[in-house]
PDB file of C-alpha atoms in Angstrom:
ATOM      1  CA  UNK C   1       0.000   0.000   0.000  1.00  0.00           C
ATOM      2  CA  UNK C   2       2.768   2.436   0.911  1.00  0.00           C
ATOM      3  CA  UNK C   3       4.553   1.621  -2.346  1.00  0.00           C
ATOM      4  CA  UNK C   4       1.372   2.373  -4.301  1.00  0.00           C
ATOM      5  CA  UNK C   5       1.121   5.778  -2.611  1.00  0.00           C
ATOM      6  CA  UNK C   6       4.743   6.631  -3.338  1.00  0.00           C
ATOM      7  CA  UNK C   7       6.751   5.189  -6.220  1.00  0.00           C
ATOM      8  CA  UNK C   8       4.044   2.798  -7.389  1.00  0.00           C
ATOM      9  CA  UNK C   9       3.795  -0.984  -7.610  1.00  0.00           C
ATOM     10  CA  UNK C  10       5.086  -2.601 -10.837  1.00  0.00           C
ATOM     11  CA  UNK C  11       2.482  -4.814 -12.497  1.00  0.00           C
ATOM     12  CA  UNK C  12       4.652  -6.083 -15.342  1.00  0.00           C
ATOM     13  CA  UNK C  13       4.539  -5.616 -19.103  1.00  0.00           C
ATOM     14  CA  UNK C  14       1.277  -5.682 -21.049  1.00  0.00           C
ATOM     15  CA  UNK C  15       0.851  -5.968 -24.788  1.00  0.00           C
ATOM     16  CA  UNK C  16      -1.099  -2.967 -26.072  1.00  0.00           C
ATOM     17  CA  UNK C  17      -1.558  -2.980 -29.860  1.00  0.00           C
ATOM     18  CA  UNK C  18       1.716  -4.806 -30.342  1.00  0.00           C
ATOM     19  CA  UNK C  19       3.727  -2.596 -27.946  1.00  0.00           C
ATOM     20  CA  UNK C  20       4.929  -3.814 -24.548  1.00  0.00           C
ATOM     21  CA  UNK C  21       4.067  -1.189 -21.945  1.00  0.00           C
ATOM     22  CA  UNK C  22       5.396  -1.162 -18.384  1.00  0.00           C
ATOM     23  CA  UNK C  23       2.417  -0.751 -16.050  1.00  0.00           C
ATOM     24  CA  UNK C  24       2.599   0.727 -12.552  1.00  0.00           C
ATOM     25  CA  UNK C  25      -0.164   0.837  -9.922  1.00  0.00           C
ATOM     26  CA  UNK C  26      -0.581   4.184  -8.123  1.00  0.00           C
ATOM     27  CA  UNK C  27      -3.165   5.443  -5.631  1.00  0.00           C
ATOM     28  CA  UNK C  28      -4.429   8.793  -6.833  1.00  0.00           C
ATOM     29  CA  UNK C  29      -4.498  11.706  -4.425  1.00  0.00           C
ATOM     30  CA  UNK C  30      -2.290  13.833  -2.206  1.00  0.00           C
ATOM     31  CA  UNK C  31       0.339  11.662  -0.551  1.00  0.00           C
ATOM     32  CA  UNK C  32       0.080  13.291   2.890  1.00  0.00           C
ATOM     33  CA  UNK C  33      -3.707  13.078   2.931  1.00  0.00           C
ATOM     34  CA  UNK C  34      -3.596   9.454   1.874  1.00  0.00           C
ATOM     35  CA  UNK C  35      -1.103   8.596   4.619  1.00  0.00           C
ATOM     36  CA  UNK C  36      -3.203  10.338   7.281  1.00  0.00           C
ATOM     37  CA  UNK C  37      -6.383   8.492   6.273  1.00  0.00           C
ATOM     38  CA  UNK C  38      -4.718   5.167   5.538  1.00  0.00           C
ATOM     39  CA  UNK C  39      -5.864   2.207   7.650  1.00  0.00           C
ATOM     40  CA  UNK C  40      -4.220  -1.127   8.366  1.00  0.00           C
ATOM     41  CA  UNK C  41      -6.006  -4.408   8.911  1.00  0.00           C
ATOM     42  CA  UNK C  42      -5.522  -5.576  12.490  1.00  0.00           C
ATOM     43  CA  UNK C  43      -6.457  -8.797  14.284  1.00  0.00           C
ATOM     44  CA  UNK C  44     -10.105  -7.766  14.822  1.00  0.00           C
ATOM     45  CA  UNK C  45     -10.544  -4.362  13.241  1.00  0.00           C
ATOM     46  CA  UNK C  46      -8.889  -1.793  11.002  1.00  0.00           C
ATOM     47  CA  UNK C  47      -6.414   0.579  12.658  1.00  0.00           C
ATOM     48  CA  UNK C  48      -5.445   4.025  11.373  1.00  0.00           C
ATOM     49  CA  UNK C  49      -1.811   4.449  10.348  1.00  0.00           C
ATOM     50  CA  UNK C  50      -1.730   7.802  12.169  1.00  0.00           C
ATOM     51  CA  UNK C  51      -1.975   5.951  15.504  1.00  0.00           C
ATOM     52  CA  UNK C  52       1.467   4.431  14.957  1.00  0.00           C
ATOM     53  CA  UNK C  53       3.398   7.071  13.043  1.00  0.00           C
ATOM     54  CA  UNK C  54       3.675  10.836  13.005  1.00  0.00           C
ATOM     55  CA  UNK C  55       3.495  12.403   9.577  1.00  0.00           C
ATOM     56  CA  UNK C  56       5.284  15.757   9.188  1.00  0.00           C
ATOM     57  CA  UNK C  57       6.076  17.808   6.119  1.00  0.00           C
ATOM     58  CA  UNK C  58       9.602  19.213   6.038  1.00  0.00           C
ATOM     59  CA  UNK C  59      11.337  21.406   3.486  1.00  0.00           C
ATOM     60  CA  UNK C  60      14.952  20.633   2.612  1.00  0.00           C
ATOM     61  CA  UNK C  61      17.456  22.291   0.354  1.00  0.00           C
ATOM     62  CA  UNK C  62      17.618  20.557  -3.034  1.00  0.00           C
ATOM     63  CA  UNK C  63      20.897  18.858  -3.871  1.00  0.00           C
ATOM     64  CA  UNK C  64      22.491  19.724  -7.173  1.00  0.00           C
ATOM     65  CA  UNK C  65      25.101  17.044  -7.887  1.00  0.00           C
ATOM     66  CA  UNK C  66      28.236  18.273  -9.610  1.00  0.00           C
ATOM     67  CA  UNK C  67      31.279  16.737 -11.232  1.00  0.00           C
ATOM     68  CA  UNK C  68      34.388  18.801 -11.920  1.00  0.00           C
ATOM     69  CA  UNK C  69      32.373  21.884 -11.045  1.00  0.00           C
ATOM     70  CA  UNK C  70      29.657  21.192 -13.621  1.00  0.00           C
ATOM     71  CA  UNK C  71      26.054  20.299 -12.853  1.00  0.00           C
ATOM     72  CA  UNK C  72      25.367  16.620 -13.406  1.00  0.00           C
ATOM     73  CA  UNK C  73      22.370  14.333 -13.583  1.00  0.00           C
ATOM     74  CA  UNK C  74      22.641  10.536 -13.575  1.00  0.00           C
ATOM     75  CA  UNK C  75      20.166   8.437 -15.550  1.00  0.00           C
ATOM     76  CA  UNK C  76      20.041   4.720 -14.775  1.00  0.00           C
ATOM     77  CA  UNK C  77      18.374   2.069 -16.898  1.00  0.00           C
ATOM     78  CA  UNK C  78      17.871  -1.667 -16.591  1.00  0.00           C
ATOM     79  CA  UNK C  79      17.735  -3.306 -20.040  1.00  0.00           C
ATOM     80  CA  UNK C  80      16.057  -6.527 -18.893  1.00  0.00           C
ATOM     81  CA  UNK C  81      16.311  -9.161 -21.609  1.00  0.00           C
ATOM     82  CA  UNK C  82      17.858  -6.781 -24.152  1.00  0.00           C
ATOM     83  CA  UNK C  83      21.585  -6.812 -24.830  1.00  0.00           C
ATOM     84  CA  UNK C  84      23.475  -3.979 -23.171  1.00  0.00           C
ATOM     85  CA  UNK C  85      25.670  -3.587 -26.275  1.00  0.00           C
ATOM     86  CA  UNK C  86      22.625  -3.137 -28.526  1.00  0.00           C
ATOM     87  CA  UNK C  87      21.131  -0.546 -26.203  1.00  0.00           C
ATOM     88  CA  UNK C  88      24.448   1.310 -25.946  1.00  0.00           C
ATOM     89  CA  UNK C  89      24.666   1.403 -29.754  1.00  0.00           C
ATOM     90  CA  UNK C  90      21.179   2.940 -29.979  1.00  0.00           C
ATOM     91  CA  UNK C  91      21.940   5.448 -27.235  1.00  0.00           C
ATOM     92  CA  UNK C  92      25.211   6.484 -28.889  1.00  0.00           C
ATOM     93  CA  UNK C  93      23.373   7.140 -32.164  1.00  0.00           C
ATOM     94  CA  UNK C  94      20.888   9.403 -30.399  1.00  0.00           C
ATOM     95  CA  UNK C  95      23.671  11.150 -28.490  1.00  0.00           C
ATOM     96  CA  UNK C  96      25.522  11.789 -31.748  1.00  0.00           C
ATOM     97  CA  UNK C  97      22.354  13.340 -33.187  1.00  0.00           C
ATOM     98  CA  UNK C  98      22.201  15.913 -30.380  1.00  0.00           C
ATOM     99  CA  UNK C  99      23.731  19.235 -31.350  1.00  0.00           C
ATOM    100  CA  UNK C 100      23.982  20.971 -28.003  1.00  0.00           C
ATOM    101  CA  UNK C 101      27.466  22.073 -26.981  1.00  0.00           C
ATOM    102  CA  UNK C 102      26.188  23.037 -23.538  1.00  0.00           C
ATOM    103  CA  UNK C 103      25.475  19.414 -22.629  1.00  0.00           C
ATOM    104  CA  UNK C 104      28.042  16.617 -22.299  1.00  0.00           C
ATOM    105  CA  UNK C 105      26.770  13.034 -22.131  1.00  0.00           C
ATOM    106  CA  UNK C 106      28.983  10.195 -20.909  1.00  0.00           C
ATOM    107  CA  UNK C 107      28.110   6.500 -20.744  1.00  0.00           C
ATOM    108  CA  UNK C 108      29.160   4.800 -17.519  1.00  0.00           C
ATOM    109  CA  UNK C 109      28.179   1.785 -15.482  1.00  0.00           C
ATOM    110  CA  UNK C 110      29.060  -1.700 -16.661  1.00  0.00           C
ATOM    111  CA  UNK C 111      30.148  -0.498 -20.111  1.00  0.00           C
ATOM    112  CA  UNK C 112      32.722   1.927 -18.718  1.00  0.00           C
ATOM    113  CA  UNK C 113      34.011  -0.648 -16.234  1.00  0.00           C
ATOM    114  CA  UNK C 114      34.345  -3.247 -18.987  1.00  0.00           C
ATOM    115  CA  UNK C 115      36.320  -0.807 -21.130  1.00  0.00           C
ATOM    116  CA  UNK C 116      38.702  -0.163 -18.227  1.00  0.00           C
ATOM    117  CA  UNK C 117      39.136  -3.911 -17.717  1.00  0.00           C
ATOM    118  CA  UNK C 118      39.907  -4.425 -21.413  1.00  0.00           C
ATOM    119  CA  UNK C 119      42.557  -1.705 -21.257  1.00  0.00           C
ATOM    120  CA  UNK C 120      44.150  -3.300 -18.189  1.00  0.00           C
ATOM    121  CA  UNK C 121      44.194  -6.746 -19.801  1.00  0.00           C
ATOM    122  CA  UNK C 122      45.740  -5.240 -22.937  1.00  0.00           C
ATOM    123  CA  UNK C 123      48.494  -3.714 -20.828  1.00  0.00           C
ATOM    124  CA  UNK C 124      49.076  -7.043 -19.072  1.00  0.00           C
ATOM    125  CA  UNK C 125      49.283  -8.809 -22.439  1.00  0.00           C
ATOM    126  CA  UNK C 126      51.905  -6.362 -23.709  1.00  0.00           C
ATOM    127  CA  UNK C 127      54.011  -6.957 -20.591  1.00  0.00           C
ATOM    128  CA  UNK C 128      53.648 -10.753 -20.930  1.00  0.00           C
ATOM    129  CA  UNK C 129      54.689 -10.758 -24.602  1.00  0.00           C
ATOM    130  CA  UNK C 130      57.617  -8.443 -23.848  1.00  0.00           C
ATOM    131  CA  UNK C 131      58.889 -10.722 -21.062  1.00  0.00           C
ATOM    132  CA  UNK C 132      58.547 -13.770 -23.326  1.00  0.00           C
ATOM    133  CA  UNK C 133      60.470 -11.917 -26.030  1.00  0.00           C
ATOM    134  CA  UNK C 134      63.292 -11.040 -23.612  1.00  0.00           C
ATOM    135  CA  UNK C 135      63.591 -14.655 -22.426  1.00  0.00           C
ATOM    136  CA  UNK C 136      63.804 -15.958 -26.012  1.00  0.00           C
ATOM    137  CA  UNK C 137      66.244 -13.202 -26.939  1.00  0.00           C
ATOM    138  CA  UNK C 138      68.572 -14.363 -24.177  1.00  0.00           C
ATOM    139  CA  UNK C 139      68.119 -18.028 -25.109  1.00  0.00           C
ATOM    140  CA  UNK C 140      68.717 -17.760 -28.876  1.00  0.00           C
ATOM    141  CA  UNK C 141      70.932 -14.638 -29.057  1.00  0.00           C
ATOM    142  CA  UNK C 142      68.826 -13.460 -31.989  1.00  0.00           C
ATOM    143  CA  UNK C 143      66.225 -10.760 -32.546  1.00  0.00           C
ATOM    144  CA  UNK C 144      64.507 -12.379 -35.528  1.00  0.00           C
ATOM    145  CA  UNK C 145      63.954 -15.831 -33.982  1.00  0.00           C
ATOM    146  CA  UNK C 146      61.717 -14.556 -31.126  1.00  0.00           C
ATOM    147  CA  UNK C 147      59.507 -12.863 -33.724  1.00  0.00           C
ATOM    148  CA  UNK C 148      59.251 -16.144 -35.632  1.00  0.00           C
ATOM    149  CA  UNK C 149      58.239 -17.993 -32.474  1.00  0.00           C
ATOM    150  CA  UNK C 150      55.735 -15.288 -31.515  1.00  0.00           C
ATOM    151  CA  UNK C 151      53.943 -15.880 -34.813  1.00  0.00           C
ATOM    152  CA  UNK C 152      52.334 -18.822 -32.999  1.00  0.00           C
ATOM    153  CA  UNK C 153      50.638 -16.309 -30.690  1.00  0.00           C
ATOM    154  CA  UNK C 154      48.968 -14.585 -33.639  1.00  0.00           C
ATOM    155  CA  UNK C 155      47.853 -17.967 -34.967  1.00  0.00           C
ATOM    156  CA  UNK C 156      46.445 -18.855 -31.557  1.00  0.00           C
ATOM    157  CA  UNK C 157      44.498 -15.598 -31.384  1.00  0.00           C
ATOM    158  CA  UNK C 158      43.084 -16.238 -34.845  1.00  0.00           C
ATOM    159  CA  UNK C 159      41.940 -19.695 -33.746  1.00  0.00           C
ATOM    160  CA  UNK C 160      40.476 -18.302 -30.531  1.00  0.00           C
ATOM    161  CA  UNK C 161      38.433 -15.711 -32.434  1.00  0.00           C
ATOM    162  CA  UNK C 162      37.173 -18.402 -34.808  1.00  0.00           C
ATOM    163  CA  UNK C 163      36.190 -20.587 -31.845  1.00  0.00           C
ATOM    164  CA  UNK C 164      34.338 -17.727 -30.152  1.00  0.00           C
ATOM    165  CA  UNK C 165      32.547 -16.929 -33.414  1.00  0.00           C
ATOM    166  CA  UNK C 166      31.477 -20.536 -34.022  1.00  0.00           C
ATOM    167  CA  UNK C 167      30.150 -20.943 -30.481  1.00  0.00           C
ATOM    168  CA  UNK C 168      28.610 -17.441 -30.526  1.00  0.00           C
ATOM    169  CA  UNK C 169      30.482 -16.544 -27.347  1.00  0.00           C
ATOM    170  CA  UNK C 170      31.049 -12.888 -26.551  1.00  0.00           C
ATOM    171  CA  UNK C 171      34.455 -11.317 -26.106  1.00  0.00           C
ATOM    172  CA  UNK C 172      34.482 -10.703 -22.370  1.00  0.00           C
ATOM    173  CA  UNK C 173      36.856 -10.619 -19.433  1.00  0.00           C
ATOM    174  CA  UNK C 174      37.417 -14.379 -19.166  1.00  0.00           C
ATOM    175  CA  UNK C 175      37.949 -14.826 -22.915  1.00  0.00           C
ATOM    176  CA  UNK C 176      40.586 -12.079 -22.822  1.00  0.00           C
ATOM    177  CA  UNK C 177      42.262 -13.782 -19.874  1.00  0.00           C
ATOM    178  CA  UNK C 178      42.284 -16.961 -21.952  1.00  0.00           C
ATOM    179  CA  UNK C 179      44.037 -15.016 -24.716  1.00  0.00           C
ATOM    180  CA  UNK C 180      46.733 -13.875 -22.296  1.00  0.00           C
ATOM    181  CA  UNK C 181      47.194 -17.479 -21.130  1.00  0.00           C
ATOM    182  CA  UNK C 182      47.507 -18.629 -24.755  1.00  0.00           C
ATOM    183  CA  UNK C 183      50.565 -16.431 -25.206  1.00  0.00           C
ATOM    184  CA  UNK C 184      52.516 -18.609 -22.788  1.00  0.00           C
ATOM    185  CA  UNK C 185      51.017 -21.920 -23.899  1.00  0.00           C
ATOM    186  CA  UNK C 186      51.592 -21.742 -27.655  1.00  0.00           C
ATOM    187  CA  UNK C 187      55.058 -20.160 -27.497  1.00  0.00           C
ATOM    188  CA  UNK C 188      56.335 -23.433 -26.075  1.00  0.00           C
ATOM    189  CA  UNK C 189      55.628 -25.258 -29.342  1.00  0.00           C
ATOM    190  CA  UNK C 190      57.596 -22.730 -31.349  1.00  0.00           C
ATOM    191  CA  UNK C 191      60.532 -22.933 -28.952  1.00  0.00           C
ATOM    192  CA  UNK C 192      60.592 -26.735 -29.258  1.00  0.00           C
ATOM    193  CA  UNK C 193      60.785 -26.507 -33.053  1.00  0.00           C
ATOM    194  CA  UNK C 194      63.338 -23.709 -33.301  1.00  0.00           C
ATOM    195  CA  UNK C 195      65.596 -25.181 -30.620  1.00  0.00           C
ATOM    196  CA  UNK C 196      65.639 -28.526 -32.450  1.00  0.00           C
ATOM    197  CA  UNK C 197      66.416 -26.791 -35.757  1.00  0.00           C
ATOM    198  CA  UNK C 198      69.240 -24.762 -34.218  1.00  0.00           C
ATOM    199  CA  UNK C 199      70.806 -27.865 -32.652  1.00  0.00           C
ATOM    200  CA  UNK C 200      70.746 -29.714 -35.977  1.00  0.00           C
ATOM    201  CA  UNK C 201      72.293 -26.686 -37.679  1.00  0.00           C
ATOM    202  CA  UNK C 202      75.156 -26.750 -35.188  1.00  0.00           C
ATOM    203  CA  UNK C 203      75.679 -30.414 -36.051  1.00  0.00           C
ATOM    204  CA  UNK C 204      76.205 -29.479 -39.698  1.00  0.00           C
ATOM    205  CA  UNK C 205      72.784 -29.931 -41.295  1.00  0.00           C
ATOM    206  CA  UNK C 206      71.551 -27.382 -43.800  1.00  0.00           C
ATOM    207  CA  UNK C 207      68.580 -25.155 -43.049  1.00  0.00           C
ATOM    208  CA  UNK C 208      66.148 -27.063 -45.277  1.00  0.00           C
ATOM    209  CA  UNK C 209      67.175 -30.485 -43.944  1.00  0.00           C
ATOM    210  CA  UNK C 210      67.056 -29.258 -40.335  1.00  0.00           C
ATOM    211  CA  UNK C 211      63.566 -27.837 -40.828  1.00  0.00           C
ATOM    212  CA  UNK C 212      62.260 -31.035 -42.439  1.00  0.00           C
ATOM    213  CA  UNK C 213      63.799 -33.160 -39.676  1.00  0.00           C
ATOM    214  CA  UNK C 214      62.300 -30.895 -36.991  1.00  0.00           C
ATOM    215  CA  UNK C 215      58.833 -31.150 -38.520  1.00  0.00           C
ATOM    216  CA  UNK C 216      59.137 -34.940 -38.622  1.00  0.00           C
ATOM    217  CA  UNK C 217      60.611 -35.601 -35.181  1.00  0.00           C
ATOM    218  CA  UNK C 218      58.924 -32.791 -33.219  1.00  0.00           C
ATOM    219  CA  UNK C 219      55.474 -33.427 -34.680  1.00  0.00           C
ATOM    220  CA  UNK C 220      54.431 -35.880 -31.982  1.00  0.00           C
ATOM    221  CA  UNK C 221      55.676 -33.840 -28.969  1.00  0.00           C
ATOM    222  CA  UNK C 222      54.035 -30.658 -30.262  1.00  0.00           C
ATOM    223  CA  UNK C 223      50.717 -32.352 -31.018  1.00  0.00           C
ATOM    224  CA  UNK C 224      50.629 -34.360 -27.773  1.00  0.00           C
ATOM    225  CA  UNK C 225      51.480 -31.303 -25.682  1.00  0.00           C
ATOM    226  CA  UNK C 226      48.661 -29.346 -27.299  1.00  0.00           C
ATOM    227  CA  UNK C 227      46.237 -32.260 -26.964  1.00  0.00           C
ATOM    228  CA  UNK C 228      46.880 -32.538 -23.222  1.00  0.00           C
ATOM    229  CA  UNK C 229      46.094 -28.841 -22.829  1.00  0.00           C
ATOM    230  CA  UNK C 230      42.959 -29.189 -24.955  1.00  0.00           C
ATOM    231  CA  UNK C 231      41.802 -32.323 -23.126  1.00  0.00           C
ATOM    232  CA  UNK C 232      42.282 -30.679 -19.739  1.00  0.00           C
ATOM    233  CA  UNK C 233      40.169 -27.655 -20.652  1.00  0.00           C
ATOM    234  CA  UNK C 234      37.572 -29.430 -22.770  1.00  0.00           C
ATOM    235  CA  UNK C 235      35.199 -29.980 -19.788  1.00  0.00           C
ATOM    236  CA  UNK C 236      35.364 -26.249 -19.075  1.00  0.00           C
ATOM    237  CA  UNK C 237      34.693 -25.343 -22.715  1.00  0.00           C
ATOM    238  CA  UNK C 238      31.771 -27.770 -22.964  1.00  0.00           C
ATOM    239  CA  UNK C 239      30.367 -27.039 -19.505  1.00  0.00           C
ATOM    240  CA  UNK C 240      27.490 -24.785 -18.549  1.00  0.00           C
ATOM    241  CA  UNK C 241      29.495 -22.286 -16.517  1.00  0.00           C
ATOM    242  CA  UNK C 242      28.799 -18.827 -17.911  1.00  0.00           C
ATOM    243  CA  UNK C 243      31.906 -17.545 -16.117  1.00  0.00           C
ATOM    244  CA  UNK C 244      34.574 -20.055 -17.169  1.00  0.00           C
ATOM    245  CA  UNK C 245      33.215 -21.359 -20.477  1.00  0.00           C
ATOM    246  CA  UNK C 246      34.605 -18.416 -22.531  1.00  0.00           C
ATOM    247  CA  UNK C 247      38.027 -19.078 -20.974  1.00  0.00           C
ATOM    248  CA  UNK C 248      37.903 -22.745 -21.966  1.00  0.00           C
ATOM    249  CA  UNK C 249      36.672 -22.040 -25.501  1.00  0.00           C
ATOM    250  CA  UNK C 250      39.398 -19.444 -26.059  1.00  0.00           C
ATOM    251  CA  UNK C 251      42.258 -21.682 -24.929  1.00  0.00           C
ATOM    252  CA  UNK C 252      40.958 -24.872 -26.586  1.00  0.00           C
ATOM    253  CA  UNK C 253      40.288 -23.305 -29.989  1.00  0.00           C
ATOM    254  CA  UNK C 254      43.476 -21.239 -29.894  1.00  0.00           C
ATOM    255  CA  UNK C 255      45.682 -24.175 -28.880  1.00  0.00           C
ATOM    256  CA  UNK C 256      44.114 -26.457 -31.498  1.00  0.00           C
ATOM    257  CA  UNK C 257      44.510 -23.916 -34.298  1.00  0.00           C
ATOM    258  CA  UNK C 258      48.090 -22.988 -33.417  1.00  0.00           C
ATOM    259  CA  UNK C 259      49.212 -26.606 -32.916  1.00  0.00           C
ATOM    260  CA  UNK C 260      48.399 -27.407 -36.533  1.00  0.00           C
ATOM    261  CA  UNK C 261      49.672 -24.215 -38.141  1.00  0.00           C
ATOM    262  CA  UNK C 262      52.770 -23.793 -35.962  1.00  0.00           C
ATOM    263  CA  UNK C 263      54.257 -26.907 -37.589  1.00  0.00           C
ATOM    264  CA  UNK C 264      53.859 -25.181 -40.957  1.00  0.00           C
ATOM    265  CA  UNK C 265      54.278 -21.461 -40.351  1.00  0.00           C
ATOM    266  CA  UNK C 266      57.236 -21.430 -37.932  1.00  0.00           C
ATOM    267  CA  UNK C 267      59.508 -23.629 -40.126  1.00  0.00           C
ATOM    268  CA  UNK C 268      58.461 -21.644 -43.208  1.00  0.00           C
ATOM    269  CA  UNK C 269      59.338 -18.348 -41.536  1.00  0.00           C
ATOM    270  CA  UNK C 270      62.673 -19.803 -40.432  1.00  0.00           C
ATOM    271  CA  UNK C 271      63.512 -20.664 -44.056  1.00  0.00           C
ATOM    272  CA  UNK C 272      62.486 -17.159 -45.142  1.00  0.00           C
ATOM    273  CA  UNK C 273      64.863 -15.768 -42.512  1.00  0.00           C
ATOM    274  CA  UNK C 274      67.704 -17.926 -43.837  1.00  0.00           C
ATOM    275  CA  UNK C 275      67.039 -16.819 -47.401  1.00  0.00           C
ATOM    276  CA  UNK C 276      67.106 -13.161 -46.356  1.00  0.00           C
ATOM    277  CA  UNK C 277      70.403 -13.701 -44.510  1.00  0.00           C
ATOM    278  CA  UNK C 278      72.290 -15.764 -47.087  1.00  0.00           C
ATOM    279  CA  UNK C 279      70.342 -15.226 -50.293  1.00  0.00           C
ATOM    280  CA  UNK C 280      69.713 -18.964 -50.628  1.00  0.00           C
ATOM    281  CA  UNK C 281      68.545 -21.988 -48.633  1.00  0.00           C
ATOM    282  CA  UNK C 282      71.006 -24.836 -48.282  1.00  0.00           C
TER     283      UNK C 282
END
């Protein structure tokens, strides 16, 4: 009853000529008068609300919220079943259509927080890739070889995006965390191949022969290593967890895609490097 006097009682959505309208139940009249005459049902009889509470009218100074010295008003909305991204797109179109320099409109809430999270994850990814690059630079004493190995990361990201597209999974926080994890997982396969090739080169094999031998003898370790990762995360990718499923799909699809193409792309890039250095491939 009190809700009906004040903000109203939501009754739900009703279809009126094809349009869904949000209905609210209100009690018509002056709020103070309604509260003074309102009765409550007791054990044996109705009791006036005024016997339990004192109703006073008080004037207060209105608050004018400000941000950075400028007047501000906050509008909140709950999209319900609609996608927040779709609603944001519609709102941004209407904001762009406004031609009033005196008004500044900013979108906050979950969208702003998600953007901040994406920026932070991007910064973390840059640091992770840089540290991986430094470690490989120290290991191989070469600038070009780490770039060749890191090509597996790009392949993994391509596979992850394909997997998310096929499963119609959104690009969210957990899928981005899966992408950061992929950077460390798939680099291992490239290191295994390049290290084997470099060892055979030191033993006197030519670049072409060393690459062919690496593809033959390192095929099983690379594939089995990737399959163990995929098998371990397959229950997560196929599960019903809305939180961890994007993480599993990202890592599984990225690891599967990179495991196949790393055996082709990394050796091919190594031969291209040798041709650029010597002008021919022995």
